[in-house]
Coordinates of C-alpha atoms in Angstrom, one line a residue:
M180 CA 0.0 0.0 -0.3
D181 CA 1.3 3.4 -1.0
A182 CA 1.7 6.4 1.9
Q183 CA -0.7 8.2 0.0
G184 CA -3.5 5.8 0.7
R185 CA -2.8 5.8 4.3
G186 CA -5.4 8.6 5.8
R187 CA -8.6 7.4 3.7
A188 CA -11.0 6.0 5.7
G189 CA -11.6 2.0 5.0
D190 CA -8.2 1.7 2.9
I191 CA -5.8 1.1 5.8
D192 CA -4.2 -2.3 6.1
P193 CA -4.4 -3.8 9.1
A194 CA -1.0 -5.5 8.2
D195 CA 1.0 -1.9 8.0
Q196 CA -0.4 -0.6 12.1
W197 CA 1.8 -3.9 13.4
V198 CA 3.7 -2.5 16.0
L199 CA 6.1 -4.4 17.6
N200 CA 5.9 -4.2 21.2
P201 CA 9.6 -3.9 23.1
D202 CA 7.7 -5.1 26.0
T203 CA 6.7 -8.2 24.8
G204 CA 8.7 -8.9 22.0
E205 CA 5.7 -9.7 19.7
Y206 CA 4.0 -7.7 17.1
E207 CA 0.2 -6.0 18.0
L208 CA -2.3 -4.6 15.9
R209 CA -2.5 -1.0 16.7
L210 CA -5.6 1.2 15.2
P211 CA -6.6 4.7 15.3
P212 CA -10.0 5.0 18.4
S213 CA -11.8 6.0 15.0
A214 CA -10.9 2.6 12.8
A215 CA -12.9 -0.3 12.3
Q216 CA -10.9 -3.3 14.0
S217 CA -9.7 -5.4 11.5
P218 CA -11.1 -9.2 11.2
V219 CA -7.4 -10.2 9.9
P220 CA -6.2 -12.3 11.8
G221 CA -8.6 -12.2 14.7
P222 CA -9.3 -15.6 16.5
R223 CA -11.5 -17.8 14.7
G224 CA -15.2 -17.8 15.8
A225 CA -15.1 -14.3 16.7
A226 CA -17.1 -11.7 14.7
P227 CA -15.6 -9.7 13.2
A228 CA -16.6 -6.0 13.0
A229 CA -17.0 -3.8 9.9
A230 CA -14.0 -3.1 8.0
P231 CA -14.8 -1.9 4.7
D232 CA -13.0 -2.7 1.5
L233 CA -10.8 -5.4 3.6
E234 CA -11.4 -8.9 2.3
V235 CA -11.1 -11.9 4.7
P236 CA -9.1 -14.4 3.3
P237 CA -11.0 -18.1 2.9
Q238 CA -11.1 -20.8 5.2
R239 CA -9.8 -24.2 5.0
R240 CA -11.0 -27.2 6.7
R241 CA -9.0 -27.8 9.8
R242 CA -6.4 -30.1 9.1
S243 CA -4.9 -30.0 13.4
A244 CA -5.8 -27.6 16.3
P245 CA -3.4 -25.6 16.6
E246 CA -1.6 -24.8 19.9
E247 CA -2.3 -22.1 22.3
P248 CA -0.3 -19.4 21.9
P249 CA 2.7 -19.2 24.6
P250 CA 1.6 -16.9 27.2
G251 CA 2.9 -13.0 27.2
R252 CA 4.7 -11.5 30.0
A253 CA 1.4 -10.5 31.0
G254 CA 2.5 -8.1 34.0
R255 CA 3.4 -5.4 31.3
R256 CA 0.5 -5.4 29.4
R257 CA -1.6 -2.6 29.7
P258 CA -4.6 -3.6 31.2
A259 CA -7.3 -2.4 28.2
K260 CA -5.4 -4.8 26.4
K261 CA -5.9 -7.9 28.1
K262 CA -9.9 -8.4 26.6
S263 CA -9.2 -7.4 23.5
R264 CA -9.4 -9.4 21.0
G265 CA -8.5 -8.8 17.3
K266 CA -5.8 -6.5 18.1
R267 CA -3.1 -8.4 18.9
V268 CA -1.6 -11.1 16.7
L269 CA 1.8 -13.1 17.8
L270 CA 4.3 -13.5 14.8
W271 CA 7.6 -15.3 16.0
T272 CA 9.2 -13.6 19.1
G273 CA 12.4 -12.3 18.1
G274 CA 11.3 -11.7 14.5
T275 CA 13.0 -15.1 12.8
M276 CA 11.8 -16.4 9.6
A277 CA 11.5 -20.3 8.6
F278 CA 13.9 -21.3 5.9
V279 CA 12.5 -21.0 2.3
V280 CA 13.6 -23.5 -0.7
L281 CA 12.6 -23.1 -4.3
A282 CA 13.6 -25.0 -7.2
G283 CA 12.1 -26.5 -9.8
G284 CA 8.2 -26.4 -8.2
T285 CA 9.3 -26.9 -4.6
A286 CA 9.1 -23.8 -1.7
G287 CA 9.5 -23.9 1.4
Y288 CA 7.7 -21.6 3.8
L289 CA 7.2 -19.0 6.3
Y290 CA 4.2 -20.0 9.1
L291 CA 2.0 -17.8 10.9
Q292 CA 0.1 -19.7 13.5
H293 CA -3.0 -17.7 12.4
L294 CA -2.9 -19.8 8.7
N295 CA -3.0 -23.3 11.0
D296 CA -6.1 -24.4 8.8
N297 CA -3.7 -23.9 5.5
I298 CA -1.6 -26.9 6.6
Q299 CA -2.4 -29.7 4.8
S300 CA -0.2 -33.5 6.0
V301 CA 0.5 -36.6 4.4
A302 CA 1.4 -39.6 6.7
D303 CA 5.5 -40.9 7.0
D304 CA 4.6 -44.3 7.9
G305 CA 7.2 -44.5 9.8
A306 CA 10.1 -43.3 7.3
S307 CA 11.4 -40.4 9.8
T308 CA 13.1 -40.1 12.8
G309 CA 9.9 -39.1 14.4
G310 CA 10.6 -35.5 14.1
F311 CA 12.8 -32.6 14.5
Q312 CA 14.7 -32.2 17.6
K313 CA 16.2 -28.8 19.0
D314 CA 19.1 -30.1 20.8
K315 CA 20.3 -32.2 17.4
A316 CA 21.3 -31.8 14.1
I317 CA 18.4 -31.8 11.9
N318 CA 17.6 -33.0 8.5
I319 CA 14.5 -31.7 6.2
L320 CA 13.6 -33.7 3.0
L321 CA 12.6 -30.4 0.7
I322 CA 10.4 -32.3 -2.3
G323 CA 8.9 -30.5 -5.1
T324 CA 7.1 -32.1 -7.5
D325 CA 6.0 -31.9 -11.3
K326 CA 2.5 -32.5 -10.9
R327 CA 0.2 -29.9 -12.5
T328 CA -2.6 -28.5 -10.6
G329 CA -4.0 -25.0 -10.9
S330 CA -4.5 -22.1 -13.6
G331 CA -1.9 -21.7 -15.6
N332 CA 0.0 -24.9 -15.6
E333 CA -0.9 -26.5 -18.2
G334 CA 2.3 -26.4 -20.2
Y335 CA 4.5 -27.8 -16.9
G336 CA 4.8 -31.6 -16.5
D337 CA 3.6 -34.9 -17.3
T338 CA -0.7 -34.7 -18.1
G339 CA -2.3 -36.8 -16.2
S340 CA 1.0 -37.5 -13.8
A341 CA 0.6 -37.8 -9.9
G342 CA 3.6 -36.1 -9.7
H343 CA 7.4 -37.2 -9.7
A344 CA 10.3 -36.4 -7.4
D345 CA 11.0 -33.7 -9.9
T346 CA 13.4 -31.7 -7.8
T347 CA 14.5 -32.8 -4.5
I348 CA 16.9 -31.5 -1.4
L349 CA 18.2 -32.8 1.4
L350 CA 18.4 -30.0 3.9
H351 CA 20.9 -31.2 7.2
V352 CA 21.3 -28.3 9.8
S353 CA 24.3 -28.6 12.1
K354 CA 23.4 -29.4 15.7
D355 CA 24.9 -26.3 17.1
R356 CA 23.2 -24.2 13.9
S357 CA 25.9 -22.0 13.0
N358 CA 26.1 -24.0 10.0
A359 CA 23.6 -25.9 6.8
T360 CA 24.0 -27.8 4.0
A361 CA 21.1 -28.2 1.3
L362 CA 22.1 -31.4 -1.2
S363 CA 20.3 -31.8 -4.4
I364 CA 19.8 -35.1 -5.3
P365 CA 19.1 -35.2 -9.7
R366 CA 15.8 -36.8 -10.6
D367 CA 17.8 -38.8 -13.6
L368 CA 19.9 -40.5 -10.7
I369 CA 19.3 -44.3 -10.9
V370 CA 19.0 -45.7 -7.5
D371 CA 17.1 -48.6 -5.4
V372 CA 13.8 -47.9 -4.0
P373 CA 12.9 -50.4 -0.9
D374 CA 9.4 -51.8 -0.4
C375 CA 7.5 -49.0 1.2
P376 CA 4.3 -49.2 3.6
T377 CA 2.0 -46.8 2.7
T378 CA -1.0 -45.9 4.2
Q379 CA -4.0 -45.7 1.9
E380 CA -6.9 -43.2 1.8
D381 CA -9.0 -45.1 4.0
G382 CA -6.4 -45.6 6.8
T383 CA -5.1 -49.2 5.8
Q384 CA -1.3 -49.5 5.0
K385 CA -0.3 -51.4 1.9
V386 CA 3.1 -52.4 1.1
I387 CA 4.2 -51.1 -2.4
P388 CA 6.8 -53.2 -3.7
G389 CA 10.6 -51.2 -4.3
S390 CA 12.3 -51.1 -7.8
T391 CA 15.9 -52.1 -8.3
G392 CA 17.3 -49.6 -11.1
V393 CA 15.0 -47.0 -11.7
R394 CA 15.5 -43.1 -11.9
F395 CA 14.9 -41.3 -8.5
N396 CA 12.3 -39.2 -9.0
T397 CA 9.8 -42.7 -9.8
S398 CA 9.8 -42.4 -5.4
L399 CA 7.0 -40.2 -5.5
G400 CA 3.6 -40.3 -7.5
Q401 CA 4.3 -44.0 -9.6
D402 CA 2.4 -47.0 -8.1
G403 CA 1.0 -45.4 -5.6
R404 CA 4.0 -43.8 -3.7
T405 CA 3.9 -41.2 -0.7
P406 CA 6.3 -38.6 0.1
S407 CA 7.6 -41.4 2.9
C408 CA 8.9 -43.3 0.1
T409 CA 11.2 -41.1 -1.2
M410 CA 12.0 -40.3 2.3
R411 CA 12.7 -44.3 2.8
T412 CA 14.6 -44.0 -0.8
V413 CA 16.4 -41.1 0.7
T414 CA 18.1 -43.2 3.8
E415 CA 18.2 -46.1 1.5
L416 CA 20.8 -43.8 -0.6
T417 CA 22.3 -41.3 1.7
G418 CA 22.4 -43.2 5.1
V419 CA 21.0 -40.3 6.6
T420 CA 17.2 -40.4 7.9
P421 CA 15.3 -37.0 7.3
D422 CA 13.4 -35.8 10.7
N423 CA 10.9 -34.4 8.2
F424 CA 9.5 -33.8 4.7
M425 CA 7.6 -31.0 2.8
V426 CA 6.3 -31.1 -0.7
A427 CA 4.7 -28.5 -3.3
D428 CA 4.2 -28.1 -6.6
F429 CA 4.6 -25.2 -9.4
N430 CA 2.0 -23.0 -7.6
A431 CA 4.2 -22.7 -5.1
V432 CA 7.2 -20.9 -7.5
K433 CA 4.8 -18.3 -8.2
T434 CA 2.8 -17.2 -5.4
L435 CA 5.8 -17.1 -2.9
T436 CA 8.3 -14.9 -5.5
S437 CA 5.2 -12.5 -6.2
A438 CA 4.9 -12.0 -2.2
V439 CA 8.2 -11.4 -1.8
G440 CA 7.7 -8.6 -5.0
G441 CA 10.4 -10.5 -6.6
V442 CA 13.6 -12.7 -6.8
E443 CA 16.6 -10.9 -8.2
V444 CA 18.9 -12.9 -10.7
C445 CA 21.6 -13.0 -13.0
L446 CA 22.4 -14.1 -16.3
A447 CA 25.8 -14.2 -18.0
K448 CA 24.4 -14.8 -21.2
D449 CA 20.9 -14.3 -23.4
I450 CA 18.1 -17.0 -23.2
D451 CA 15.7 -18.0 -24.7
D452 CA 14.3 -21.6 -23.7
P453 CA 10.9 -22.3 -25.7
D454 CA 10.0 -25.4 -23.0
S455 CA 10.5 -23.5 -19.9
H456 CA 9.2 -20.3 -21.8
L457 CA 11.9 -18.2 -20.4
K458 CA 13.2 -15.3 -22.6
L459 CA 16.0 -13.0 -21.1
P460 CA 18.6 -11.0 -22.4
A461 CA 22.0 -11.1 -20.1
G462 CA 22.2 -9.3 -16.8
E463 CA 20.5 -9.0 -13.8
H464 CA 16.5 -9.4 -13.3
T465 CA 13.7 -9.1 -10.5
V466 CA 11.4 -12.2 -11.5
E467 CA 8.1 -13.2 -9.7
G468 CA 4.9 -15.2 -10.6
E469 CA 5.2 -16.8 -13.8
Q470 CA 8.5 -15.9 -15.4
A471 CA 10.2 -17.7 -12.3
L472 CA 9.0 -20.4 -12.6
A473 CA 10.2 -20.0 -16.1
F474 CA 13.8 -19.6 -14.7
V475 CA 14.1 -22.6 -12.5
R476 CA 12.5 -24.8 -14.9
T477 CA 14.7 -24.0 -17.6
R478 CA 17.6 -26.0 -18.7
H479 CA 17.9 -26.3 -22.5
S480 CA 19.4 -23.1 -22.2
V481 CA 22.1 -23.1 -19.5
G482 CA 25.3 -25.1 -19.2
F483 CA 25.2 -28.6 -21.1
G484 CA 21.7 -28.4 -21.1
G485 CA 20.8 -30.9 -18.7
D486 CA 18.9 -31.5 -15.7
L487 CA 22.4 -30.8 -13.6
S488 CA 22.7 -27.7 -15.2
R489 CA 19.1 -26.5 -14.3
I490 CA 20.2 -28.0 -10.9
Q491 CA 23.0 -25.2 -11.1
I492 CA 20.3 -22.3 -11.8
Q493 CA 17.9 -23.5 -9.2
Q494 CA 20.7 -23.3 -6.5
Q495 CA 21.6 -20.3 -7.6
F496 CA 17.9 -18.6 -7.5
L497 CA 17.2 -20.2 -4.0
S498 CA 20.5 -18.3 -3.0
A499 CA 18.7 -15.2 -4.3
L500 CA 15.5 -16.1 -1.8
M501 CA 17.2 -16.4 0.5
R502 CA 18.6 -12.9 0.4
K503 CA 15.5 -11.6 -0.1
L504 CA 14.1 -12.8 2.6
K505 CA 16.8 -12.3 5.0
S506 CA 16.7 -8.7 4.1
N507 CA 15.0 -5.8 6.4
D508 CA 12.5 -4.5 3.8
T509 CA 11.1 -8.6 4.0
L510 CA 11.8 -9.2 7.8
T511 CA 10.3 -5.7 8.5
S512 CA 7.4 -5.8 6.6
P513 CA 3.8 -7.4 8.5
S514 CA 2.3 -6.6 4.8
K515 CA 5.0 -8.5 3.3
M516 CA 5.3 -10.9 6.4
L517 CA 1.6 -12.1 5.7
K518 CA 1.4 -12.3 1.9
L519 CA 4.6 -14.7 2.3
A520 CA 2.3 -17.0 5.2
E521 CA -0.7 -16.9 2.9
A522 CA 1.6 -18.4 -0.2
G523 CA 3.4 -20.9 1.6
T524 CA 0.7 -22.5 3.4
E525 CA -1.8 -22.4 1.1
A526 CA 0.9 -24.6 -1.2
L527 CA 2.6 -26.5 1.3
T528 CA 2.6 -30.5 2.2
V529 CA 4.2 -31.8 5.4
D530 CA 4.0 -34.8 6.7
S531 CA 2.3 -36.1 9.8
Q532 CA 5.0 -35.2 12.4
L533 CA 4.8 -31.6 10.8
D534 CA 1.1 -30.8 11.1
S535 CA 1.2 -28.6 13.9
I536 CA 1.9 -24.8 13.4
G537 CA 3.6 -25.1 16.9
K538 CA 6.5 -27.6 15.3
L539 CA 6.6 -25.2 12.2
K540 CA 7.0 -22.3 14.4
D541 CA 9.6 -23.8 16.4
L542 CA 11.1 -25.5 13.1
G543 CA 11.6 -21.9 11.7
L544 CA 12.6 -20.4 14.6
E545 CA 16.1 -23.0 14.3
L546 CA 16.3 -22.3 10.9
G547 CA 15.9 -18.6 11.3
K548 CA 19.4 -18.8 13.0
L549 CA 21.5 -19.5 10.5
N550 CA 23.8 -17.2 8.3
T551 CA 23.9 -17.4 4.7
K552 CA 27.2 -18.0 4.4
N553 CA 27.5 -21.1 5.8
L554 CA 24.6 -22.2 4.0
T555 CA 25.9 -24.3 1.4
F556 CA 24.6 -25.1 -1.9
T557 CA 25.7 -28.7 -3.5
T558 CA 25.2 -31.6 -5.5
V559 CA 25.1 -35.8 -5.1
P560 CA 28.3 -36.4 -7.3
V561 CA 27.4 -38.3 -10.0
V562 CA 28.9 -39.3 -13.7
D563 CA 26.8 -40.7 -16.8
N564 CA 25.3 -43.8 -16.8
P565 CA 27.8 -46.5 -18.4
A566 CA 25.7 -48.8 -19.3
E567 CA 23.6 -46.6 -21.7
K568 CA 24.8 -45.8 -25.1
V569 CA 22.3 -42.8 -25.5
K570 CA 23.2 -40.5 -21.9
A571 CA 19.9 -40.0 -20.2
T572 CA 20.6 -41.0 -16.3
V573 CA 23.4 -40.6 -14.0
V574 CA 25.3 -42.6 -11.4
L575 CA 26.7 -41.9 -7.9
K576 CA 29.9 -41.2 -8.4
E577 CA 31.1 -43.8 -5.1
G578 CA 33.8 -42.6 -3.6
P579 CA 33.3 -38.7 -3.9
A580 CA 29.5 -39.4 -3.2
Q581 CA 29.9 -41.6 -0.2
Q582 CA 32.3 -38.7 1.5
V583 CA 29.3 -35.9 0.8
F584 CA 26.8 -38.9 2.3
D585 CA 29.4 -38.9 5.5
M586 CA 29.8 -35.1 5.9
V587 CA 26.0 -34.8 6.4
A588 CA 26.0 -38.0 8.6
N589 CA 28.4 -36.6 10.7
D590 CA 27.2 -33.1 10.8
V591 CA 30.6 -31.7 8.9
S592 CA 30.2 -28.5 7.7
F593 CA 31.0 -27.5 4.2
T594 CA 32.1 -24.2 5.0
E595 CA 35.0 -22.8 7.7
V596 CA 32.0 -21.3 10.4
K597 CA 33.3 -19.1 12.9
Q598 CA 33.0 -21.0 16.6
K599 CA 31.2 -18.7 19.2
E600 CA 33.6 -19.7 21.6
K601 CA 37.0 -19.0 19.9
K602 CA 39.4 -20.4 22.8
E603 CA 37.7 -23.4 22.7
A604 CA 38.2 -23.7 18.9
A605 CA 41.7 -22.6 18.9
A606 CA 42.6 -25.4 21.5
V607 CA 40.9 -28.2 19.3
A608 CA 42.4 -27.1 16.4
A609 CA 45.9 -26.8 18.6
R610 CA 45.5 -31.0 19.3
L611 CA 46.5 -31.4 15.8
K612 CA 49.3 -29.0 15.5
G613 CA 53.1 -30.2 17.0
E614 CA 55.5 -33.1 16.9
R615 CA 54.5 -36.6 15.4
S616 CA 56.1 -39.8 16.5
E617 CA 56.7 -42.4 13.8
P618 CA 53.8 -45.5 13.4
S619 CA 56.4 -47.6 14.9
E620 CA 56.6 -45.9 18.2
V621 CA 52.4 -45.6 18.9
R622 CA 51.3 -47.5 21.4
V623 CA 47.5 -48.0 21.1
R624 CA 44.4 -50.1 22.1
V625 CA 41.8 -50.6 19.9
M626 CA 38.0 -51.0 21.0
N627 CA 34.6 -51.7 19.8
G628 CA 32.6 -48.5 20.8
G629 CA 29.6 -48.7 18.7
A630 CA 30.9 -49.9 15.5
P631 CA 29.8 -53.2 13.5
A632 CA 30.9 -56.5 15.2
G633 CA 34.6 -57.5 14.2
S634 CA 35.5 -54.1 13.3
A635 CA 38.4 -53.5 16.2
Q636 CA 40.1 -56.7 14.7
Q637 CA 39.9 -55.4 11.6
E638 CA 41.2 -52.3 12.3
L639 CA 43.5 -53.2 14.2
A640 CA 45.2 -55.7 11.1
Y641 CA 45.0 -52.4 9.0
L642 CA 47.1 -50.3 11.8
Q643 CA 49.6 -53.3 12.1
T644 CA 49.9 -54.5 8.0
D645 CA 49.1 -51.2 6.5
A646 CA 50.1 -48.2 8.8
G647 CA 53.0 -49.2 10.7
V648 CA 51.1 -49.2 14.0
T649 CA 52.9 -52.5 15.4
K650 CA 52.4 -51.7 18.8
S651 CA 49.1 -51.6 18.7
E652 CA 46.6 -54.6 20.6
N653 CA 42.2 -55.8 20.5
A654 CA 41.0 -54.6 23.7
G655 CA 37.4 -55.8 22.9
N656 CA 34.2 -53.8 23.5
A657 CA 33.8 -50.8 24.7
P658 CA 31.8 -50.0 28.0
A659 CA 28.8 -47.7 26.1
D660 CA 28.6 -47.1 22.3
L661 CA 29.8 -43.7 20.6
S662 CA 28.0 -42.2 18.2
R663 CA 31.8 -40.5 17.1
T664 CA 35.2 -42.3 17.4
T665 CA 37.1 -40.8 20.0
L666 CA 41.0 -41.3 20.9
E667 CA 41.6 -41.0 24.5
Y668 CA 45.7 -39.9 25.5
A669 CA 47.6 -38.7 28.2
P670 CA 49.5 -35.4 27.9
D671 CA 53.1 -36.6 27.3
Q672 CA 51.6 -39.1 24.4
A673 CA 50.5 -35.7 22.3
D674 CA 52.8 -36.3 19.4
Q675 CA 51.5 -40.3 19.5
A676 CA 48.1 -39.0 19.4
R677 CA 48.7 -36.2 16.5
A678 CA 50.6 -39.4 14.3
L679 CA 47.1 -41.8 15.3
A680 CA 44.5 -39.0 13.9
E681 CA 46.9 -38.3 10.8
I682 CA 46.7 -42.1 9.9
L683 CA 43.0 -42.1 10.5
G684 CA 41.4 -38.7 9.5
L685 CA 40.7 -37.9 13.1
S686 CA 39.6 -34.1 13.9
G687 CA 41.2 -32.5 16.9
A688 CA 37.5 -32.9 17.9
A689 CA 38.1 -36.7 18.0
M690 CA 41.0 -35.8 20.1
K691 CA 40.4 -36.8 24.3
P692 CA 43.0 -35.3 26.7
G693 CA 42.7 -37.5 29.3
E694 CA 45.1 -40.4 31.1
S695 CA 46.7 -43.3 29.5
V696 CA 46.2 -47.2 30.1
T697 CA 48.1 -50.0 30.5
N698 CA 48.5 -52.5 27.8
S699 CA 49.2 -56.2 28.4
Q700 CA 53.1 -55.6 28.7
G701 CA 52.4 -53.2 31.7
L702 CA 53.0 -49.9 29.0
P703 CA 51.3 -47.4 28.9
T704 CA 49.0 -46.9 26.0
M705 CA 46.6 -44.8 24.3
T706 CA 42.9 -45.7 24.0
L707 CA 41.1 -46.0 20.4
T708 CA 37.4 -46.3 20.8
L709 CA 35.4 -46.9 16.7
G710 CA 31.9 -45.1 17.0
K711 CA 28.9 -45.6 15.0
D712 CA 31.0 -43.3 12.5
F713 CA 33.5 -46.0 11.4
K714 CA 33.3 -46.6 7.9
G715 CA 35.8 -49.6 7.8
A716 CA 39.4 -50.4 8.1
G717 CA 41.3 -47.9 6.7
V718 CA 38.8 -45.1 5.7
K719 CA 38.9 -41.5 7.1
I720 CA 37.2 -41.2 9.9
N721 CA 36.5 -37.6 10.3
A722 CA 36.1 -35.0 7.3
A723 CA 38.0 -31.8 8.4
A724 CA 34.9 -28.8 8.5
G725 CA 35.3 -26.3 4.9
K726 CA 37.3 -29.3 3.0
T727 CA 34.9 -30.1 0.3
P728 CA 35.9 -33.8 -1.4
E729 CA 37.5 -33.8 -4.7
G730 CA 35.4 -32.6 -7.8
V731 CA 32.6 -31.7 -5.6
E732 CA 31.4 -28.1 -6.7
K733 CA 29.5 -26.3 -3.7
S734 CA 27.9 -22.6 -3.6
T735 CA 26.8 -20.5 -0.7
A736 CA 23.7 -18.5 -0.4
D737 CA 25.2 -14.8 0.8
K738 CA 27.2 -15.2 -2.9
V739 CA 25.7 -13.3 -6.0
E740 CA 26.1 -16.0 -8.9
C741 CA 24.8 -15.5 -12.6
A742 CA 23.4 -18.3 -14.2
K743 CA 25.8 -19.6 -17.7

């Protein structure tokens, strides 16, 4: 709304009257005494007061009961406000926003409590971890389908299709929320889709048989497969079990970009793609609606003209969208926030563990802690399918792909992250600096603390035969299982610890200064405990933060890049 219209009766946008109360940390709806009270977004069931020219968003069938809003700090409120209905609206304390992902028919969203009824959900069928947790790393599966729904989408997708997993991103957010990785999974990647227990419309369950050696995108929509089957396929592929999933189709791209007033993109060359309907000259542009959808759908005019090239342009678009959503002109505009919430929740489908505005709000607050410079976009490393004469699909590039999966599973950042506690970070890094003993001088006992049975003996054989650590022995099972491998050593064994860390690929965080124990000869020795992150004898255990596997391309959301 422009400034000239603010003073006219009947033309007041209620969103423009939302003011942040510094005492409560919440937005309140404040209208002049003579102004009519707006029915947006008053409590459900309340009779709205007259408000000329204000259109109330239509009600949708309730998907789940909204949670009670958290109690405010009543002691600081003015008494006249306590019983006023519709004059206060809870956005999100702290003003943070949900992470937004949008690519080729997928989008992420902001969530506001009064839009709970818009949210639709489908069963996770036991394929998830049971939902994200605040004190753990978060893995969200974002799925964009090519299902043709809504007007204006006749030119996209397959006619009559139930929708494929056309664009899929595994979003990993670190435990300390200092960094995140958005891992794109190519739709044409050959995978094994496992058997999928799937909830039917009548509430019964049916096991949909799996398929071997098929395109990844067939994990959704084909043979009655639901997003929970895509989730199982991702777990089978990466070893990472998603906490939740979110699904959207083409309309989400158009409505969300229009809600933020367009997204700034850059082209290194002219593009005229009749298939995606994108026609733009080289340079910077602001795209929204139909043009934004055409941008993220284009592939024939960028890169090598395939799906992998389209993934790159989608990631560039996502970065631009993140910057727009993080900008002050979006975060400080209640009217834009309202439009984003409407656009997002209208198009969103979530799993049954997220069918609550309270959970969505909590997720948004966790994701809102991210800094765009530490949000990395990358793609599963692949190569052309060697079994095909005419290249149409891709297969994993085994070595680098496994390294990428391990980095995600082990919560390793793809970017150098500044630690909150610099002194502690420096101390951890210092454990790897200094002189190293010769392998033959290293004394260590190996214990199994969560690795597969027989791992301690296998690693011992590697150390003695291949690494030259002859003064090593098997100490059996550890008292408790560990998620990560650790090396405990006494201060006077630091040179031995650094030598072993280099051999095993241990990070400074895996090295635990402590006390030594005695080995079978009564000599002081270190203790290597193999955790659940152990991948096999001779395999490097921990990747270093910021060091991407060779040949793996990445970009961060804070940098402006032009599509080539």
